């Protein structure tokens, strides 16, 4: 079987599916078919997003899946790695990481504290991917993790992440409206208008083991242009590209 990170998605060598409770914690559903298919789709989206920025998955020696959870996308990345590539998965969810470490020995799976730093060496990673992680962090914690990711990413390395952009913002706003939560809607609008970023705290039952700061974060692309570009240069913005829902941004770590 062809094992090329840039040639479609191979499924024959896929490792095991995580248990349903871990699947539900990252996906909001334990549906095994959705978990498997959406993971393959996320990797294909990363491949296409990199292509928009003129890069290929096979260009990168060490790939970090930041906030990998129980490996929804990481399983598919692993199945497509070249023998020379190294894959690291990091998450604050110690149970998910323990399961990955036992089930995917070829992947370096490491648990994180709720706050940086990681144990990774400075400049040791070539590509960072993160699906639906910065969609959950409050602003100050977001900046702490962005700082840490820029530390571990090599100069000129690439960072592909999803954010809750215009489509999710509209859906959230509509939900507040239809639930009659007009005051919250008004203050959400004002914050998004003035700042371009808003974080709303709240964990589902399945997410109660995650840090208490966990919630929903919303990013206007203007905010990313204005606030993320000290450490990273924005290479591409793909609205609603991640599973037809979240926006994808591709960034390059600035030198120095
Ligand atoms: C919606 S899930 C997405 C998981 C995985 N990326 C995927 O696409 O299936 C969000 C993940 O972010 C992780 N997470 C939350 N805060 C984090 C942090 N500060 N550092 C790393 N991971 C974090 C959670 O534990 C969870 O696994």
mmCIF file of C-alpha atoms and ligand atoms in Angstrom:
data_model
loop_
_atom_site.group_PDB
_atom_site.id
_atom_site.type_symbol
_atom_site.label_atom_id
_atom_site.label_comp_id
_atom_site.label_asym_id
_atom_site.label_seq_id
_atom_site.Cartn_x
_atom_site.Cartn_y
_atom_site.Cartn_z
ATOM 1 C CA UNK A 1 0.000 0.000 0.000
ATOM 2 C CA UNK A 2 1.230 3.487 -0.854
ATOM 3 C CA UNK A 3 2.153 5.441 2.273
ATOM 4 C CA UNK A 4 2.561 9.004 1.132
ATOM 5 C CA UNK A 5 1.377 11.871 3.282
ATOM 6 C CA UNK A 6 0.229 13.696 0.143
ATOM 7 C CA UNK A 7 -1.623 10.905 -1.592
ATOM 8 C CA UNK A 8 -5.162 10.644 -0.302
ATOM 9 C CA UNK A 9 -5.991 8.816 2.899
ATOM 10 C CA UNK A 10 -4.941 5.217 3.416
ATOM 11 C CA UNK A 11 -7.277 3.302 5.698
ATOM 12 C CA UNK A 12 -5.820 -0.223 5.698
ATOM 13 C CA UNK A 13 -3.198 0.477 8.345
ATOM 14 C CA UNK A 14 -5.433 2.523 10.640
ATOM 15 C CA UNK A 15 -5.028 1.819 14.334
ATOM 16 C CA UNK A 16 -7.895 1.146 16.768
ATOM 17 C CA UNK A 17 -10.835 3.419 17.533
ATOM 18 C CA UNK A 18 -10.863 4.942 21.012
ATOM 19 C CA UNK A 19 -13.622 3.972 23.473
ATOM 20 C CA UNK A 20 -16.949 5.755 23.099
ATOM 21 C CA UNK A 21 -16.574 7.983 26.193
ATOM 22 C CA UNK A 22 -13.340 9.450 24.803
ATOM 23 C CA UNK A 23 -14.894 9.903 21.362
ATOM 24 C CA UNK A 24 -17.840 11.737 22.853
ATOM 25 C CA UNK A 25 -15.599 14.115 24.810
ATOM 26 C CA UNK A 26 -14.032 15.523 21.628
ATOM 27 C CA UNK A 27 -16.895 15.175 19.194
ATOM 28 C CA UNK A 28 -20.065 15.626 21.244
ATOM 29 C CA UNK A 29 -21.182 12.263 19.828
ATOM 30 C CA UNK A 30 -19.853 8.750 20.256
ATOM 31 C CA UNK A 31 -20.827 7.806 16.672
ATOM 32 C CA UNK A 32 -17.892 5.633 15.527
ATOM 33 C CA UNK A 33 -18.537 6.128 11.800
ATOM 34 C CA UNK A 34 -18.578 9.910 12.158
ATOM 35 C CA UNK A 35 -15.450 9.826 14.309
ATOM 36 C CA UNK A 36 -13.569 7.783 11.750
ATOM 37 C CA UNK A 37 -14.755 9.610 8.618
ATOM 38 C CA UNK A 38 -14.416 13.093 10.070
ATOM 39 C CA UNK A 39 -10.865 12.303 11.194
ATOM 40 C CA UNK A 40 -9.904 11.353 7.651
ATOM 41 C CA UNK A 41 -11.599 14.490 6.378
ATOM 42 C CA UNK A 42 -9.706 16.726 8.797
ATOM 43 C CA UNK A 43 -6.366 15.335 7.610
ATOM 44 C CA UNK A 44 -7.425 15.831 3.993
ATOM 45 C CA UNK A 45 -8.389 19.436 4.873
ATOM 46 C CA UNK A 46 -4.970 20.031 6.456
ATOM 47 C CA UNK A 47 -3.363 18.652 3.284
ATOM 48 C CA UNK A 48 -5.439 20.994 1.109
ATOM 49 C CA UNK A 49 -4.904 24.010 3.375
ATOM 50 C CA UNK A 50 -1.148 23.428 3.219
ATOM 51 C CA UNK A 51 -1.385 23.160 -0.572
ATOM 52 C CA UNK A 52 -3.048 26.594 -0.692
ATOM 53 C CA UNK A 53 0.058 27.892 1.105
ATOM 54 C CA UNK A 54 2.330 26.001 -1.309
ATOM 55 C CA UNK A 55 3.330 23.272 1.171
ATOM 56 C CA UNK A 56 2.882 19.492 1.400
ATOM 57 C CA UNK A 57 2.508 17.294 4.474
ATOM 58 C CA UNK A 58 5.578 15.384 3.357
ATOM 59 C CA UNK A 59 7.679 18.592 3.621
ATOM 60 C CA UNK A 60 7.614 18.356 7.410
ATOM 61 C CA UNK A 61 9.809 16.043 9.483
ATOM 62 C CA UNK A 62 8.188 16.515 12.884
ATOM 63 C CA UNK A 63 4.435 17.130 13.047
ATOM 64 C CA UNK A 64 2.636 18.115 16.241
ATOM 65 C CA UNK A 65 -1.135 17.603 16.618
ATOM 66 C CA UNK A 66 -1.838 20.120 19.391
ATOM 67 C CA UNK A 67 -4.979 19.259 21.356
ATOM 68 C CA UNK A 68 -5.199 15.908 19.561
ATOM 69 C CA UNK A 69 -7.784 14.550 22.029
ATOM 70 C CA UNK A 70 -8.088 10.776 21.620
ATOM 71 C CA UNK A 71 -6.676 10.929 18.080
ATOM 72 C CA UNK A 72 -9.659 11.582 15.808
ATOM 73 C CA UNK A 73 -7.380 13.070 13.116
ATOM 74 C CA UNK A 74 -4.067 11.830 14.499
ATOM 75 C CA UNK A 75 -4.980 8.180 13.694
ATOM 76 C CA UNK A 76 -5.267 9.118 10.035
ATOM 77 C CA UNK A 77 -2.119 11.227 10.041
ATOM 78 C CA UNK A 78 -0.227 8.305 11.553
ATOM 79 C CA UNK A 79 -1.501 5.929 8.867
ATOM 80 C CA UNK A 80 -0.110 8.243 6.198
ATOM 81 C CA UNK A 81 3.267 9.122 7.665
ATOM 82 C CA UNK A 82 6.447 8.546 5.748
ATOM 83 C CA UNK A 83 8.956 6.390 7.649
ATOM 84 C CA UNK A 84 11.126 9.482 8.160
ATOM 85 C CA UNK A 85 8.355 11.560 9.729
ATOM 86 C CA UNK A 86 7.695 11.855 13.464
ATOM 87 C CA UNK A 87 4.271 12.546 14.942
ATOM 88 C CA UNK A 88 3.606 14.072 18.373
ATOM 89 C CA UNK A 89 0.199 14.353 20.031
ATOM 90 C CA UNK A 90 -0.349 16.712 22.978
ATOM 91 C CA UNK A 91 -3.464 17.237 25.043
ATOM 92 C CA UNK A 92 -4.521 18.310 28.509
ATOM 93 C CA UNK A 93 -6.851 15.298 28.576
ATOM 94 C CA UNK A 94 -4.681 12.786 30.459
ATOM 95 C CA UNK A 95 -7.095 9.877 29.840
ATOM 96 C CA UNK A 96 -7.117 10.458 26.082
ATOM 97 C CA UNK A 97 -3.320 10.738 25.999
ATOM 98 C CA UNK A 98 -2.873 7.576 28.082
ATOM 99 C CA UNK A 99 -5.122 5.685 25.670
ATOM 100 C CA UNK A 100 -3.184 7.020 22.649
ATOM 101 C CA UNK A 101 0.174 6.177 24.224
ATOM 102 C CA UNK A 102 -0.947 2.576 24.756
ATOM 103 C CA UNK A 103 -2.664 2.194 21.373
ATOM 104 C CA UNK A 104 -0.358 4.140 19.033
ATOM 105 C CA UNK A 105 3.233 3.357 20.046
ATOM 106 C CA UNK A 106 4.670 5.035 16.956
ATOM 107 C CA UNK A 107 3.244 8.386 18.066
ATOM 108 C CA UNK A 108 4.823 10.408 20.886
ATOM 109 C CA UNK A 109 1.746 11.147 23.036
ATOM 110 C CA UNK A 110 2.307 13.566 25.901
ATOM 111 C CA UNK A 111 -0.089 14.977 28.508
ATOM 112 C CA UNK A 112 -0.140 18.733 29.090
ATOM 113 C CA UNK A 113 -0.781 20.856 32.119
ATOM 114 C CA UNK A 114 -3.569 23.433 31.757
ATOM 115 C CA UNK A 115 -0.852 26.073 31.287
ATOM 116 C CA UNK A 116 2.388 26.035 29.272
ATOM 117 C CA UNK A 117 5.177 25.123 28.921
ATOM 118 C CA UNK A 118 5.340 21.747 27.205
ATOM 119 C CA UNK A 119 8.372 19.505 27.499
ATOM 120 C CA UNK A 120 9.213 19.996 23.799
ATOM 121 C CA UNK A 121 12.514 21.613 22.888
ATOM 122 C CA UNK A 122 12.613 25.076 21.335
ATOM 123 C CA UNK A 123 12.374 24.962 17.526
ATOM 124 C CA UNK A 124 11.916 21.169 17.518
ATOM 125 C CA UNK A 125 8.666 20.995 15.496
ATOM 126 C CA UNK A 126 8.224 21.667 11.753
ATOM 127 C CA UNK A 127 4.419 21.665 11.468
ATOM 128 C CA UNK A 128 1.695 22.169 14.069
ATOM 129 C CA UNK A 129 -1.919 21.227 13.337
ATOM 130 C CA UNK A 130 -4.793 21.950 15.707
ATOM 131 C CA UNK A 131 -8.431 21.233 15.021
ATOM 132 C CA UNK A 132 -10.942 22.920 17.326
ATOM 133 C CA UNK A 133 -8.607 23.780 20.189
ATOM 134 C CA UNK A 134 -8.339 27.578 19.911
ATOM 135 C CA UNK A 135 -12.126 27.452 19.536
ATOM 136 C CA UNK A 136 -12.259 26.778 23.296
ATOM 137 C CA UNK A 137 -9.641 28.931 25.007
ATOM 138 C CA UNK A 138 -10.111 32.304 26.737
ATOM 139 C CA UNK A 139 -8.020 35.142 25.351
ATOM 140 C CA UNK A 140 -5.198 35.197 27.936
ATOM 141 C CA UNK A 141 -4.798 31.404 27.773
ATOM 142 C CA UNK A 142 -4.931 31.512 23.973
ATOM 143 C CA UNK A 143 -1.965 33.927 23.997
ATOM 144 C CA UNK A 144 -0.018 31.771 26.433
ATOM 145 C CA UNK A 145 -0.443 28.708 24.193
ATOM 146 C CA UNK A 146 0.276 30.682 21.011
ATOM 147 C CA UNK A 147 3.509 31.835 22.644
ATOM 148 C CA UNK A 148 4.406 28.268 23.555
ATOM 149 C CA UNK A 149 3.609 26.975 20.071
ATOM 150 C CA UNK A 150 5.762 29.675 18.507
ATOM 151 C CA UNK A 151 8.586 28.618 20.857
ATOM 152 C CA UNK A 152 8.483 24.934 19.853
ATOM 153 C CA UNK A 153 7.928 25.634 16.144
ATOM 154 C CA UNK A 154 11.055 26.125 14.106
ATOM 155 C CA UNK A 155 11.629 29.414 12.364
ATOM 156 C CA UNK A 156 9.625 29.306 9.112
ATOM 157 C CA UNK A 157 7.619 26.343 10.447
ATOM 158 C CA UNK A 158 3.892 26.198 9.685
ATOM 159 C CA UNK A 159 0.852 26.242 11.972
ATOM 160 C CA UNK A 160 -2.587 25.186 10.704
ATOM 161 C CA UNK A 161 -5.479 25.764 13.068
ATOM 162 C CA UNK A 162 -9.242 26.099 13.029
ATOM 163 C CA UNK A 163 -11.226 28.902 14.659
ATOM 164 C CA UNK A 164 -14.909 29.689 15.097
ATOM 165 C CA UNK A 165 -15.334 32.270 12.325
ATOM 166 C CA UNK A 166 -18.259 34.063 10.722
ATOM 167 C CA UNK A 167 -20.474 31.016 10.129
ATOM 168 C CA UNK A 168 -20.276 29.748 13.716
ATOM 169 C CA UNK A 169 -20.643 33.297 15.038
ATOM 170 C CA UNK A 170 -23.887 33.666 13.046
ATOM 171 C CA UNK A 171 -25.169 30.301 14.297
ATOM 172 C CA UNK A 172 -24.330 31.130 17.918
ATOM 173 C CA UNK A 173 -25.998 34.533 17.588
ATOM 174 C CA UNK A 174 -29.083 32.936 16.062
ATOM 175 C CA UNK A 175 -29.257 30.412 18.938
ATOM 176 C CA UNK A 176 -29.124 33.212 21.532
ATOM 177 C CA UNK A 177 -31.844 35.069 19.673
ATOM 178 C CA UNK A 178 -34.138 32.079 19.387
ATOM 179 C CA UNK A 179 -33.665 31.278 23.097
ATOM 180 C CA UNK A 180 -34.664 34.839 24.006
ATOM 181 C CA UNK A 181 -31.219 35.586 25.494
ATOM 182 C CA UNK A 182 -31.262 39.141 24.156
ATOM 183 C CA UNK A 183 -28.921 40.737 26.713
ATOM 184 C CA UNK A 184 -26.253 38.106 26.111
ATOM 185 C CA UNK A 185 -26.761 38.579 22.379
ATOM 186 C CA UNK A 186 -26.282 42.318 22.689
ATOM 187 C CA UNK A 187 -23.099 42.059 24.696
ATOM 188 C CA UNK A 188 -21.765 39.328 22.379
ATOM 189 C CA UNK A 189 -22.377 41.603 19.370
ATOM 190 C CA UNK A 190 -20.683 44.545 21.079
ATOM 191 C CA UNK A 191 -17.638 42.485 22.074
ATOM 192 C CA UNK A 192 -17.266 40.986 18.606
ATOM 193 C CA UNK A 193 -17.678 44.408 17.001
ATOM 194 C CA UNK A 194 -15.226 46.205 19.274
ATOM 195 C CA UNK A 195 -12.702 43.461 19.798
ATOM 196 C CA UNK A 196 -13.195 40.765 17.146
ATOM 197 C CA UNK A 197 -12.893 38.058 19.824
ATOM 198 C CA UNK A 198 -15.255 36.665 22.432
ATOM 199 C CA UNK A 199 -15.038 33.722 24.838
ATOM 200 C CA UNK A 200 -18.037 32.196 26.587
ATOM 201 C CA UNK A 201 -17.348 29.784 29.443
ATOM 202 C CA UNK A 202 -19.144 26.443 29.662
ATOM 203 C CA UNK A 203 -18.408 22.732 29.557
ATOM 204 C CA UNK A 204 -20.700 19.888 28.595
ATOM 205 C CA UNK A 205 -21.006 16.922 30.957
ATOM 206 C CA UNK A 206 -18.489 14.997 28.830
ATOM 207 C CA UNK A 207 -16.022 17.915 29.055
ATOM 208 C CA UNK A 208 -16.047 18.260 32.861
ATOM 209 C CA UNK A 209 -12.569 16.667 33.156
ATOM 210 C CA UNK A 210 -11.095 19.441 30.959
ATOM 211 C CA UNK A 211 -9.728 22.712 32.423
ATOM 212 C CA UNK A 212 -12.389 24.934 33.993
ATOM 213 C CA UNK A 213 -11.491 27.753 31.579
ATOM 214 C CA UNK A 214 -12.831 25.603 28.721
ATOM 215 C CA UNK A 215 -15.684 27.174 26.718
ATOM 216 C CA UNK A 216 -16.391 28.529 23.230
ATOM 217 C CA UNK A 217 -14.125 31.131 21.613
ATOM 218 C CA UNK A 218 -15.045 33.148 18.520
ATOM 219 C CA UNK A 219 -12.535 34.886 16.231
ATOM 220 C CA UNK A 220 -13.074 37.541 13.607
ATOM 221 C CA UNK A 221 -10.348 37.265 10.956
ATOM 222 C CA UNK A 222 -9.464 40.931 11.679
ATOM 223 C CA UNK A 223 -8.517 39.911 15.206
ATOM 224 C CA UNK A 224 -6.147 37.224 13.937
ATOM 225 C CA UNK A 225 -4.557 39.689 11.530
ATOM 226 C CA UNK A 226 -4.139 42.251 14.317
ATOM 227 C CA UNK A 227 -3.184 40.016 17.259
ATOM 228 C CA UNK A 228 -1.622 36.775 16.042
ATOM 229 C CA UNK A 229 0.810 38.235 13.578
ATOM 230 C CA UNK A 230 3.574 39.207 15.996
ATOM 231 C CA UNK A 231 4.789 35.635 16.079
ATOM 232 C CA UNK A 232 3.091 34.280 12.948
ATOM 233 C CA UNK A 233 2.488 35.504 9.422
ATOM 234 C CA UNK A 234 -0.939 34.672 8.003
ATOM 235 C CA UNK A 235 -0.503 32.670 4.773
ATOM 236 C CA UNK A 236 -4.077 31.576 4.097
ATOM 237 C CA UNK A 237 -7.601 31.895 5.482
ATOM 238 C CA UNK A 238 -10.205 29.316 4.435
ATOM 239 C CA UNK A 239 -13.660 30.252 5.767
ATOM 240 C CA UNK A 240 -15.877 27.312 6.890
ATOM 241 C CA UNK A 241 -13.287 24.854 5.540
ATOM 242 C CA UNK A 242 -12.967 22.679 8.657
ATOM 243 C CA UNK A 243 -15.769 20.100 8.435
ATOM 244 C CA UNK A 244 -17.857 22.775 6.672
ATOM 245 C CA UNK A 245 -18.086 24.686 9.917
ATOM 246 C CA UNK A 246 -14.965 26.293 11.397
ATOM 247 C CA UNK A 247 -12.519 28.545 9.549
ATOM 248 C CA UNK A 248 -8.984 27.329 8.899
ATOM 249 C CA UNK A 249 -5.969 29.635 9.100
ATOM 250 C CA UNK A 250 -2.487 28.736 7.892
ATOM 251 C CA UNK A 251 0.341 30.645 9.541
ATOM 252 C CA UNK A 252 4.091 30.686 9.224
ATOM 253 C CA UNK A 253 6.316 31.283 12.219
ATOM 254 C CA UNK A 254 8.287 34.457 11.810
ATOM 255 C CA UNK A 255 12.047 34.222 11.995
ATOM 256 C CA UNK A 256 13.801 35.200 15.222
HETATM 257 C C1 LIG B 1 -13.047 19.757 20.489
HETATM 258 S S1 LIG B 1 -11.701 18.842 21.071
HETATM 259 C C2 LIG B 1 -10.799 18.546 19.579
HETATM 260 C C3 LIG B 1 -9.883 17.372 19.698
HETATM 261 C C4 LIG B 1 -9.138 17.003 18.421
HETATM 262 N N1 LIG B 1 -8.280 18.069 17.971
HETATM 263 C C5 LIG B 1 -10.121 16.637 17.341
HETATM 264 O O1 LIG B 1 -10.192 17.347 16.351
HETATM 265 O O2 LIG B 1 -10.814 15.637 17.508
HETATM 266 C C6 LIG B 1 -10.693 20.043 21.874
HETATM 267 C C7 LIG B 1 -9.440 19.451 22.475
HETATM 268 O O3 LIG B 1 -8.623 20.491 22.995
HETATM 269 C C8 LIG B 1 -8.044 20.004 24.171
HETATM 270 N N2 LIG B 1 -7.557 21.142 24.953
HETATM 271 C C9 LIG B 1 -8.244 22.013 25.677
HETATM 272 N N3 LIG B 1 -7.459 22.922 26.248
HETATM 273 C C10 LIG B 1 -6.238 22.619 25.861
HETATM 274 C C11 LIG B 1 -4.985 23.189 26.110
HETATM 275 N N4 LIG B 1 -4.855 24.257 26.869
HETATM 276 N N5 LIG B 1 -3.923 22.616 25.570
HETATM 277 C C12 LIG B 1 -4.060 21.520 24.787
HETATM 278 N N6 LIG B 1 -5.231 20.920 24.512
HETATM 279 C C13 LIG B 1 -6.291 21.482 25.052
HETATM 280 C C14 LIG B 1 -9.137 19.229 24.830
HETATM 281 O O4 LIG B 1 -8.675 18.364 25.825
HETATM 282 C C15 LIG B 1 -9.720 18.509 23.632
HETATM 283 O O5 LIG B 1 -9.093 17.272 23.397
#
